[in-house]
Coordinates of C-alpha atoms in Angstrom, one line a residue:
M1 CA -23.4 31.3 110.7
D2 CA -22.0 33.4 108.0
Q3 CA -19.2 31.8 105.7
I4 CA -15.8 32.9 106.6
D5 CA -13.5 34.1 103.8
L6 CA -10.1 32.2 103.3
S7 CA -8.2 35.4 104.0
E8 CA -9.8 35.9 107.4
S9 CA -9.4 32.3 108.2
A10 CA -5.6 32.6 107.6
A11 CA -5.4 35.7 109.8
I12 CA -7.1 33.9 112.5
A13 CA -5.0 31.0 112.4
E14 CA -1.9 33.2 112.8
A15 CA -3.3 35.0 115.7
I16 CA -3.9 31.6 117.2
A17 CA -0.4 30.4 116.7
A18 CA 1.1 33.6 118.0
S19 CA -1.0 33.3 121.1
T20 CA 0.1 29.8 121.6
T21 CA 3.8 30.7 121.4
D22 CA 3.7 33.6 123.8
H23 CA 1.5 31.6 126.1
G24 CA -0.5 34.7 126.5
W25 CA 2.2 37.1 127.5
Q26 CA 3.1 40.3 125.6
K27 CA 6.6 41.7 125.5
V28 CA 7.2 45.4 126.4
T29 CA 10.1 47.4 125.0
Y30 CA 11.6 50.9 125.5
P31 CA 12.8 52.6 122.3
K32 CA 15.8 54.4 123.7
R33 CA 17.2 51.6 125.6
Q34 CA 16.7 49.4 122.3
R35 CA 18.8 52.1 120.3
K36 CA 21.7 52.2 123.0
T37 CA 21.8 48.4 122.9
T38 CA 21.9 48.3 119.2
S39 CA 24.7 50.9 119.0
T40 CA 26.8 48.9 121.5
T41 CA 26.4 45.7 119.6
K42 CA 27.5 47.3 116.4
Q43 CA 30.8 48.5 118.1
S44 CA 31.2 45.1 119.5
D45 CA 31.0 43.7 116.1
L46 CA 33.3 46.0 114.6
S47 CA 35.8 45.5 117.1
N48 CA 35.6 41.8 116.5
G49 CA 35.9 42.2 112.7
T50 CA 32.2 41.2 112.1
L51 CA 29.0 42.8 111.5
A52 CA 25.4 41.5 111.9
N53 CA 23.3 40.5 109.0
G54 CA 26.4 39.6 107.0
G55 CA 28.6 42.7 107.9
D56 CA 31.9 40.8 108.1
S57 CA 32.3 40.8 104.4
K58 CA 31.7 44.6 104.1
A59 CA 34.3 45.3 106.8
K60 CA 36.9 43.3 104.9
N61 CA 36.2 45.3 101.8
V62 CA 36.7 48.6 103.6
F63 CA 40.2 47.4 105.2
R64 CA 41.1 46.2 101.9
S65 CA 40.5 49.6 100.3
L66 CA 42.4 51.6 103.0
E67 CA 45.4 49.2 102.5
Q68 CA 45.3 49.4 99.0
Q69 CA 45.2 53.4 99.2
S70 CA 48.1 53.3 101.4
E71 CA 50.1 51.1 99.1
D72 CA 49.4 53.3 96.2
R73 CA 50.6 56.3 98.1
R74 CA 54.0 54.7 99.0
R75 CA 54.4 53.8 95.2
R76 CA 53.7 57.4 94.3
I77 CA 56.2 58.7 96.8
K78 CA 58.9 56.1 95.7
K79 CA 58.3 57.1 92.0
V80 CA 58.9 60.7 92.8
K81 CA 62.3 60.0 94.7
K82 CA 63.4 58.1 91.6
E83 CA 62.6 60.9 89.0
K84 CA 65.0 63.4 90.6
K85 CA 66.2 66.3 88.2
P86 CA 69.3 65.5 86.4
K87 CA 72.5 67.1 87.8
I88 CA 73.7 69.9 85.7
T89 CA 77.6 70.5 85.9
V90 CA 79.0 74.2 85.5
A91 CA 80.6 73.2 82.1
E92 CA 77.0 71.9 80.8
A93 CA 75.2 75.1 81.8
A94 CA 78.0 77.2 80.3
S95 CA 77.9 75.4 77.0
K96 CA 74.2 76.4 76.5
I97 CA 74.9 80.0 76.7
D98 CA 74.6 81.4 73.0
S99 CA 76.7 84.6 72.3
A100 CA 74.2 85.9 69.7
N101 CA 71.5 85.7 72.3
L102 CA 73.9 87.4 74.9
A103 CA 74.6 90.1 72.4
V104 CA 70.9 90.8 71.8
F105 CA 70.3 91.0 75.4
L106 CA 73.1 93.4 76.1
D107 CA 72.0 95.8 73.4
E108 CA 68.5 95.7 74.9
I109 CA 69.6 96.6 78.4
S110 CA 71.9 99.2 77.0
G111 CA 69.1 101.0 75.4
S112 CA 66.9 100.6 78.4
Y113 CA 69.4 101.8 81.2
E114 CA 71.5 104.1 79.1
E115 CA 72.3 106.4 81.9
K116 CA 72.2 103.9 84.8
Q117 CA 75.4 101.8 84.3
D118 CA 75.1 100.2 87.7
I119 CA 71.6 98.7 86.8
E120 CA 73.1 97.5 83.4
M121 CA 75.8 95.5 85.3
M122 CA 73.3 93.9 87.7
R123 CA 71.0 92.9 84.7
F124 CA 74.3 91.6 83.0
A125 CA 74.8 89.4 86.1
D126 CA 71.0 88.3 85.9
Y127 CA 71.5 86.8 82.5
F128 CA 74.3 84.6 83.7
G129 CA 72.3 83.9 86.9
R130 CA 69.5 82.4 84.8
A131 CA 72.2 80.5 82.7
F132 CA 73.6 78.8 85.8
S133 CA 70.3 78.7 88.0
S134 CA 70.2 74.8 87.4
V135 CA 73.8 74.3 88.8
S136 CA 73.4 73.2 92.4
S137 CA 75.9 74.2 95.2
A138 CA 77.1 70.5 95.2
Q139 CA 78.5 71.1 91.7
F140 CA 80.2 74.1 92.7
P141 CA 81.5 73.9 96.3
W142 CA 83.4 77.1 95.9
V143 CA 84.1 77.6 99.8
K144 CA 85.7 74.3 100.2
M145 CA 87.6 74.8 96.7
F146 CA 88.9 78.1 97.8
R147 CA 90.0 77.0 101.2
E148 CA 91.9 73.9 100.3
S149 CA 93.2 74.5 96.9
P150 CA 96.3 76.6 96.0
L151 CA 95.7 79.8 94.1
A152 CA 97.2 78.3 90.8
K153 CA 94.5 75.8 90.7
I154 CA 91.4 78.2 91.2
V155 CA 92.7 81.2 89.4
D156 CA 90.6 80.2 86.2
V157 CA 87.7 78.9 88.2
P158 CA 84.9 79.0 87.0
I159 CA 85.6 81.3 84.0
S160 CA 87.5 78.6 82.1
N161 CA 84.1 77.0 81.2
I162 CA 83.0 80.2 79.3
S163 CA 83.4 80.0 75.5
D164 CA 85.6 82.3 73.8
D165 CA 82.6 84.0 71.8
V166 CA 80.7 84.5 75.0
Y167 CA 83.7 86.0 76.8
K168 CA 84.6 88.4 74.0
T169 CA 81.0 89.5 73.7
S170 CA 81.0 90.2 77.5
V171 CA 84.2 91.9 78.0
D172 CA 83.7 94.2 75.0
W173 CA 80.5 95.3 76.5
I174 CA 82.1 95.6 79.9
N175 CA 84.9 97.9 78.5
K176 CA 82.3 100.5 77.9
H177 CA 81.4 101.2 81.5
S178 CA 83.1 103.6 83.6
V179 CA 85.5 102.8 86.6
E180 CA 82.8 104.2 89.0
A181 CA 80.3 101.8 87.8
I182 CA 82.6 98.8 87.8
S183 CA 84.1 99.6 91.3
S184 CA 80.4 99.7 92.5
F185 CA 79.6 96.2 90.8
I186 CA 82.8 94.6 92.3
L187 CA 81.8 95.6 95.7
W188 CA 78.2 94.4 95.2
S189 CA 79.5 91.0 93.8
L190 CA 81.9 90.6 96.7
D191 CA 79.0 91.4 99.2
S192 CA 77.1 88.7 97.5
I193 CA 79.9 86.2 97.8
L194 CA 80.7 86.9 101.5
L195 CA 76.8 86.6 102.3
D196 CA 76.9 83.0 100.8
F197 CA 80.1 82.4 102.7
A198 CA 78.5 83.5 106.0
S199 CA 75.5 81.2 105.5
Q200 CA 77.7 78.1 105.0
Q201 CA 79.7 78.6 108.3
P202 CA 78.9 76.1 111.2
V203 CA 77.3 77.4 114.0
T204 CA 79.5 77.3 117.2
K205 CA 78.2 76.1 120.6
G206 CA 76.4 78.7 122.5
S207 CA 76.1 81.2 119.6
K208 CA 73.0 82.3 117.7
K209 CA 73.3 81.9 113.8
T210 CA 71.7 85.1 112.5
A211 CA 69.2 84.7 109.7
Q212 CA 71.0 85.1 106.3
Q213 CA 69.0 86.2 103.4
P214 CA 69.5 83.8 100.5
T215 CA 71.3 85.2 97.6
S216 CA 69.1 85.6 94.6
K217 CA 71.7 85.0 92.0
S218 CA 73.6 81.6 91.4
Q219 CA 77.2 82.0 92.9
V220 CA 78.6 80.3 89.8
A221 CA 77.2 83.4 87.7
I222 CA 78.7 85.8 90.3
F223 CA 82.1 84.4 90.0
V224 CA 82.0 84.2 86.2
V225 CA 80.9 87.8 85.9
L226 CA 83.1 89.1 88.5
A227 CA 86.2 87.5 86.9
M228 CA 85.4 88.9 83.4
V229 CA 85.0 92.3 85.1
L230 CA 88.2 92.3 86.8
R231 CA 90.1 90.9 83.9
R232 CA 88.7 93.6 81.4
K233 CA 88.8 96.5 83.8
P234 CA 91.4 95.9 86.5
D235 CA 91.4 99.5 87.4
G236 CA 88.2 99.0 89.2
L237 CA 89.8 97.0 91.7
I238 CA 92.4 99.8 92.5
A239 CA 89.5 102.1 93.3
V240 CA 88.1 99.8 95.9
L241 CA 91.3 98.8 97.7
P242 CA 91.0 101.6 100.4
T243 CA 87.5 100.3 101.1
L244 CA 88.7 96.8 101.3
R245 CA 91.5 97.8 103.7
E246 CA 89.4 100.1 105.9
T247 CA 86.0 98.3 106.1
P248 CA 85.8 95.6 108.9
K249 CA 83.4 93.1 107.0
Y250 CA 86.1 92.8 104.3
Q251 CA 89.0 92.1 106.7
G252 CA 90.0 88.7 108.2
Q253 CA 92.0 85.7 107.5
D254 CA 88.8 83.9 106.4
K255 CA 88.1 86.5 103.7
L256 CA 91.6 86.4 102.2
P257 CA 91.1 83.3 99.7
V258 CA 88.3 85.4 98.0
I259 CA 90.5 88.7 98.2
V260 CA 93.3 86.9 96.6
W261 CA 91.3 85.5 94.0
M262 CA 90.1 88.8 92.9
M263 CA 93.6 90.1 92.8
A264 CA 94.6 87.3 90.5
Q265 CA 91.8 88.0 88.2
A266 CA 92.9 91.7 87.9
A267 CA 96.4 90.5 87.3
Q268 CA 95.3 88.5 84.3
G269 CA 94.5 91.8 82.8
D270 CA 97.4 94.0 84.2
L271 CA 100.1 92.5 86.1
A272 CA 101.0 95.8 87.8
V273 CA 97.5 96.2 89.2
G274 CA 97.8 92.7 90.7
L275 CA 101.3 93.6 92.3
Y276 CA 100.0 97.1 93.5
A277 CA 97.0 95.4 95.1
W278 CA 99.2 92.5 96.6
A279 CA 101.6 95.0 98.0
H280 CA 99.2 97.5 99.3
N281 CA 96.5 95.2 100.8
L282 CA 97.9 91.8 101.3
L283 CA 101.5 92.1 102.2
P284 CA 100.8 94.1 105.4
T285 CA 98.8 91.1 106.7
L286 CA 101.7 88.7 106.5
S287 CA 99.6 85.8 105.5
S288 CA 101.7 82.9 104.5
R289 CA 98.8 82.1 101.9
S290 CA 99.3 85.7 100.3
C291 CA 103.1 85.7 100.6
N292 CA 103.9 84.5 97.1
P293 CA 102.0 86.4 94.5
Q294 CA 101.0 84.3 91.5
I295 CA 101.5 87.0 89.0
L296 CA 105.3 86.7 89.4
S297 CA 105.1 83.3 88.0
S298 CA 104.8 84.8 84.5
P299 CA 108.0 84.7 82.3
K300 CA 107.6 88.3 81.4
A301 CA 106.6 89.5 84.9
K302 CA 109.9 91.0 86.0
T303 CA 110.3 93.1 82.8
I304 CA 106.9 94.4 82.9
L305 CA 106.8 95.1 86.6
V306 CA 110.1 96.9 86.9
N307 CA 109.4 99.1 83.9
G308 CA 106.0 99.9 85.3
A309 CA 107.3 100.4 88.9
V310 CA 105.4 103.7 89.2
R311 CA 101.9 103.6 88.0
K312 CA 99.9 106.7 87.5
G313 CA 102.0 108.4 90.1
E314 CA 102.0 105.6 92.7
R315 CA 104.6 103.1 93.4
L316 CA 103.5 99.4 92.8
V317 CA 105.8 98.5 95.9
P318 CA 105.7 101.6 98.3
P319 CA 108.5 102.1 100.9
A320 CA 106.3 100.8 103.7
S321 CA 105.8 97.6 101.7
L322 CA 109.3 97.2 101.1
E323 CA 110.1 97.5 104.8
V324 CA 107.7 94.7 105.7
L325 CA 109.2 92.7 102.8
L326 CA 112.8 93.1 104.0
R327 CA 112.2 92.1 107.6
V328 CA 109.8 89.0 106.7
T329 CA 112.5 87.8 104.1
F330 CA 115.5 88.4 106.6
P331 CA 114.2 87.4 110.1
A332 CA 116.5 86.3 112.9
P333 CA 117.5 82.8 112.4
S334 CA 115.3 81.6 115.4
A335 CA 112.3 83.2 113.8
R336 CA 112.5 81.6 110.3
V337 CA 109.4 79.7 109.4
K338 CA 108.3 77.9 106.3
A339 CA 106.9 81.0 104.7
T340 CA 110.3 82.6 105.0
E341 CA 111.5 80.5 101.9
R342 CA 108.5 81.8 99.9
F343 CA 109.2 85.4 100.6
A344 CA 113.0 84.8 99.8
V345 CA 111.9 83.6 96.3
V346 CA 110.0 86.8 95.4
Y347 CA 112.0 89.2 97.3
P348 CA 114.7 90.0 94.5
I349 CA 112.0 91.0 92.1
L350 CA 110.0 92.9 94.5
K351 CA 113.0 94.7 95.7
E352 CA 113.9 95.8 92.2
V353 CA 110.3 97.0 91.7
G354 CA 110.6 98.8 95.0
L355 CA 113.6 100.6 94.0
G356 CA 112.6 101.2 90.4
G357 CA 112.1 104.7 88.8
S358 CA 114.3 107.3 87.1
R359 CA 117.6 107.8 89.0
G360 CA 117.7 111.2 90.8
S361 CA 114.3 112.3 89.5
K362 CA 112.0 114.7 91.4
A363 CA 109.7 111.8 92.2
M364 CA 112.4 109.6 93.6
K365 CA 113.9 112.1 96.1
P366 CA 111.1 111.7 98.7
V367 CA 110.8 108.0 98.2
A368 CA 114.6 107.6 99.0
Q369 CA 114.3 109.8 102.2
Q370 CA 111.4 107.5 103.3
M371 CA 113.5 104.4 102.6
L372 CA 116.6 105.8 104.4
K373 CA 114.6 106.0 107.8
F374 CA 113.8 102.3 108.0
A375 CA 117.1 101.2 106.2
I376 CA 119.3 102.7 108.8
K377 CA 117.2 101.4 111.7
A378 CA 117.5 97.9 110.3
A379 CA 121.2 98.2 109.4
G380 CA 121.9 98.7 113.0
E381 CA 120.3 95.4 114.2
S382 CA 122.4 92.4 115.2
N383 CA 120.9 90.1 112.5
S384 CA 123.7 90.1 110.2
D385 CA 121.8 89.2 107.1
L386 CA 119.2 91.9 107.5
S387 CA 121.8 94.6 108.5
K388 CA 123.8 93.8 105.2
E389 CA 120.6 93.9 102.9
A390 CA 119.5 97.2 104.7
A391 CA 122.9 98.8 104.3
G392 CA 122.7 98.2 100.5
I393 CA 119.3 99.9 100.3
F394 CA 120.6 102.8 102.5
I395 CA 123.5 103.3 99.8
W396 CA 120.9 103.2 97.1
C397 CA 119.1 106.1 98.9
L398 CA 122.3 108.2 98.7
S399 CA 122.5 107.5 94.9
Q400 CA 118.9 109.0 94.5
N401 CA 118.9 112.2 96.5
A402 CA 121.9 114.4 97.7
D403 CA 119.8 115.5 100.7
C404 CA 120.2 111.9 102.0
Y405 CA 123.9 112.6 102.9
K406 CA 122.8 115.4 105.1
Q407 CA 120.1 113.2 106.6
W408 CA 122.7 110.6 107.4
E409 CA 124.9 113.3 109.1
N410 CA 122.0 114.0 111.4
L411 CA 121.4 110.4 112.3
Y412 CA 125.1 109.4 112.6
V413 CA 125.6 109.3 116.5
E414 CA 122.3 108.1 117.2
N415 CA 122.8 105.2 114.7
M416 CA 126.6 104.5 115.1
E417 CA 126.3 100.8 114.5
A418 CA 124.2 101.1 111.6
S419 CA 126.6 103.7 110.2
V420 CA 129.5 101.3 110.7
A421 CA 127.6 98.6 108.6
I422 CA 127.0 101.0 105.8
L423 CA 130.6 102.3 105.8
K424 CA 131.8 98.7 106.0
K425 CA 129.6 97.7 102.8
L426 CA 130.9 100.8 101.1
S427 CA 134.4 99.8 101.8
E428 CA 134.1 96.2 100.9
D429 CA 132.0 96.7 97.6
W430 CA 133.7 99.9 96.7
K431 CA 134.0 99.5 92.8
Q432 CA 130.3 98.8 92.5
Q433 CA 129.1 101.2 95.2
S434 CA 131.2 104.2 94.1
A435 CA 130.1 103.8 90.6
R436 CA 126.4 104.2 91.7
L437 CA 127.4 107.3 93.9
L438 CA 129.1 109.3 91.1
P439 CA 129.9 112.1 91.5
L440 CA 131.7 111.4 95.1
D441 CA 131.9 114.9 96.3
H442 CA 129.0 114.6 98.7
L443 CA 130.2 111.4 100.1
R444 CA 133.6 113.0 100.6
E445 CA 132.2 115.9 102.6
T446 CA 130.0 113.6 104.5
L447 CA 133.0 111.3 105.6
K448 CA 134.9 114.4 106.6
S449 CA 132.0 115.5 108.7
F450 CA 132.0 112.0 110.5
R451 CA 135.5 112.3 111.2
Q452 CA 135.1 115.8 112.9
T453 CA 132.4 114.2 115.0
T454 CA 134.8 111.5 116.2
I455 CA 137.5 114.1 117.1
L456 CA 134.7 116.0 119.1
L457 CA 133.7 112.8 120.8
F458 CA 137.2 111.9 121.8
D459 CA 138.8 115.3 122.4
M460 CA 142.0 114.7 124.4
G461 CA 141.1 111.0 124.9
K462 CA 138.2 112.0 127.1
L463 CA 134.4 111.5 126.3
F464 CA 132.0 114.4 126.8
A465 CA 128.5 114.0 127.9
F466 CA 126.7 116.4 125.6
T467 CA 123.0 117.1 125.8
T468 CA 123.0 120.3 123.8
S469 CA 123.9 121.2 120.4
H470 CA 127.5 122.3 119.5
V471 CA 129.0 124.0 116.5
F472 CA 132.2 122.5 115.0
G473 CA 133.7 123.6 111.9
G474 CA 130.7 125.4 110.9
V475 CA 128.4 122.4 111.4
E476 CA 125.9 122.1 114.1
Y477 CA 125.7 118.7 115.9
V478 CA 123.3 117.5 118.4
L479 CA 124.7 114.6 120.6
L480 CA 122.3 113.1 122.9
N481 CA 123.3 110.7 125.6
A482 CA 127.0 110.6 124.4
E483 CA 128.1 109.3 127.8
V484 CA 127.0 106.0 126.7
L485 CA 130.2 105.7 124.8
E486 CA 132.3 105.5 127.9
D487 CA 131.5 101.7 127.6
G488 CA 134.4 100.1 126.0
E489 CA 132.2 98.2 123.4
N490 CA 130.6 101.5 122.4
Q491 CA 134.0 103.0 122.0
A492 CA 135.1 100.3 119.8
V493 CA 132.1 101.0 117.4
V494 CA 133.1 104.7 117.2
K495 CA 136.6 103.6 116.3
N496 CA 135.4 101.2 113.7
A497 CA 133.3 103.9 112.1
D498 CA 136.3 106.2 112.0
K499 CA 138.5 103.5 110.6
Y500 CA 136.3 103.0 107.7
C501 CA 136.0 106.8 107.2
K502 CA 139.7 107.2 106.8
L503 CA 140.0 104.0 104.5
I504 CA 137.3 105.4 102.0
L505 CA 138.8 108.9 102.2
G506 CA 142.1 107.6 101.4
R507 CA 140.6 105.9 98.2
L508 CA 138.9 109.1 97.4
S509 CA 142.2 111.0 97.7
R510 CA 144.1 108.6 95.5
G511 CA 141.2 108.8 92.8
S512 CA 141.4 112.6 92.9
G513 CA 145.2 112.3 92.4
C514 CA 144.9 110.1 89.6
L515 CA 142.2 112.1 88.0
K516 CA 144.5 115.2 88.3
G517 CA 147.3 113.2 86.6
M518 CA 145.0 112.1 84.0
A519 CA 143.7 115.7 83.2
I520 CA 147.4 116.9 82.8
F521 CA 148.0 113.9 80.5
V522 CA 144.8 114.6 78.6
G523 CA 145.8 118.2 78.0
A524 CA 149.2 117.1 76.8
V525 CA 147.6 114.6 74.3
A526 CA 145.3 117.3 73.2
V527 CA 148.1 119.7 72.6
G528 CA 150.3 117.3 71.0
A529 CA 147.6 116.0 68.6
F530 CA 146.9 119.6 67.6
I531 CA 150.6 120.2 67.0
V532 CA 151.1 117.1 65.0
S533 CA 148.0 117.5 63.0
P534 CA 146.5 120.9 63.3
K535 CA 143.7 120.0 60.5
I536 CA 142.3 117.2 62.6
D537 CA 138.6 117.0 61.9
S538 CA 135.7 117.1 64.4
L539 CA 134.9 113.3 64.4
D540 CA 138.4 112.4 65.4
W541 CA 138.3 115.0 68.2
E542 CA 135.0 113.3 69.3
K543 CA 136.5 109.8 69.1
L544 CA 139.5 111.0 71.3
T545 CA 137.1 112.7 73.8
V546 CA 135.1 109.5 74.2
A547 CA 138.3 107.4 74.7
I548 CA 139.6 109.8 77.3
T549 CA 136.2 109.9 79.3
N550 CA 136.1 106.0 79.3
Q551 CA 139.7 105.9 80.8
L552 CA 138.5 108.5 83.5
S553 CA 135.5 106.4 84.4
L554 CA 137.6 103.3 84.8
L555 CA 140.1 105.3 87.1
K556 CA 137.1 106.4 89.2
M557 CA 136.0 103.0 89.7
E558 CA 139.4 101.5 90.4
A559 CA 140.1 104.1 93.0

């Protein structure tokens, strides 16, 4: 038998041992089933947090890594929240604007857009837009500020933060631009402000909020630039007033705070422009917020406005505005409201401005005729305060235009109660009123005409019911519905009118007699002076003439 190697012996031994263990049976396996079983086992192990062959340790490392990443992410988010940008106030942003840098910028755009002033103005706004871009809306809550604050507190917001050097550089450049370019920029700026205002309004239930385009410029910048433009070129506001009155998007009580602020800015540059805008655009709206123009708080306001009552051919307070002012200042006692007191404060100055102008001038004549129409209507109302004030305005109209006497004659019968109020005021304030109406010839003839009308109405104590025109004493009268005078109360009104006519005519007659006597006296004095001193020089004659004229004037007033 051959000798067997040690290696072969070892292999034989292993085979025998294996045979002994399996007892002669051999295990048969299927690869697919084995792979499925293995996969299920691994999933089970993962769900239990363990893995075969020491996998539990690896799983713990995986979960620990995920938790660490999550924690790191939370730390980074928290760090970002803590590192917010610092809040920049309007004052801080304004302090960083350098006037020299601004001047260089303005020179550049003036050279680049020399023929396009509207583009220059927008580039000007761009500069301030960048300067205030870091100011958040929370630092400049203009909607809340304008809605809740009185005008006196916001008139210098936010322009008060601009340095004098920056302001001067800006307004000097603005002054070089035309009114057309300025007015266009004013409307562009207002549109931007109102767009921002609309985006901040709450959505009402059941309504759809329209998508608003965000404004590209800082609202602080828009207000700053607009304030400088209005203060330096207030005429630009005059040019856009018709647009503001007639365009729906600029109308409404919610727009008034912004419009009032704009007018206040223009008033800083020209008081007359501010009052003109207030009287033409705001007063007709009768807003309690706009009833007291801030411009009247200036110590020199009255002098400036009265002297400039007519600006470039247009009245600062036109007749229509004065009528509105008259009625809201003197309402019926039951209709008085809190705003009435504020109107009463500004009424005396505004009335004086409304009646301002060169007495008897060509420009004043049509104004007087317009005012006479609303004055006689108001004078005939039962409100005693309104009637008395309107009667005073009516008498002023007579002093401005002699044609107003003829206008009064045509309106006399239809406005008998108003005529009584006017005649009564003339009688009670005769010294003051007669001095305004000199010469008194037109008044005398008008009162005679009124007396003739009264005689016609009460011919033989019997009232006529005229419906056609009648000529009496060379004057044509149109008496409509005169039959209403059959009422006892109306007859009393006519009698009162006639009473005051006779009273005033009596004063005029006495004054005329006194004047005739004075004329004779003057003649006697003159002759006597000449006889006594025929060599009297021209200077002494002039002194004598002045003294006599003064005496004649005093007699007229006393009559």
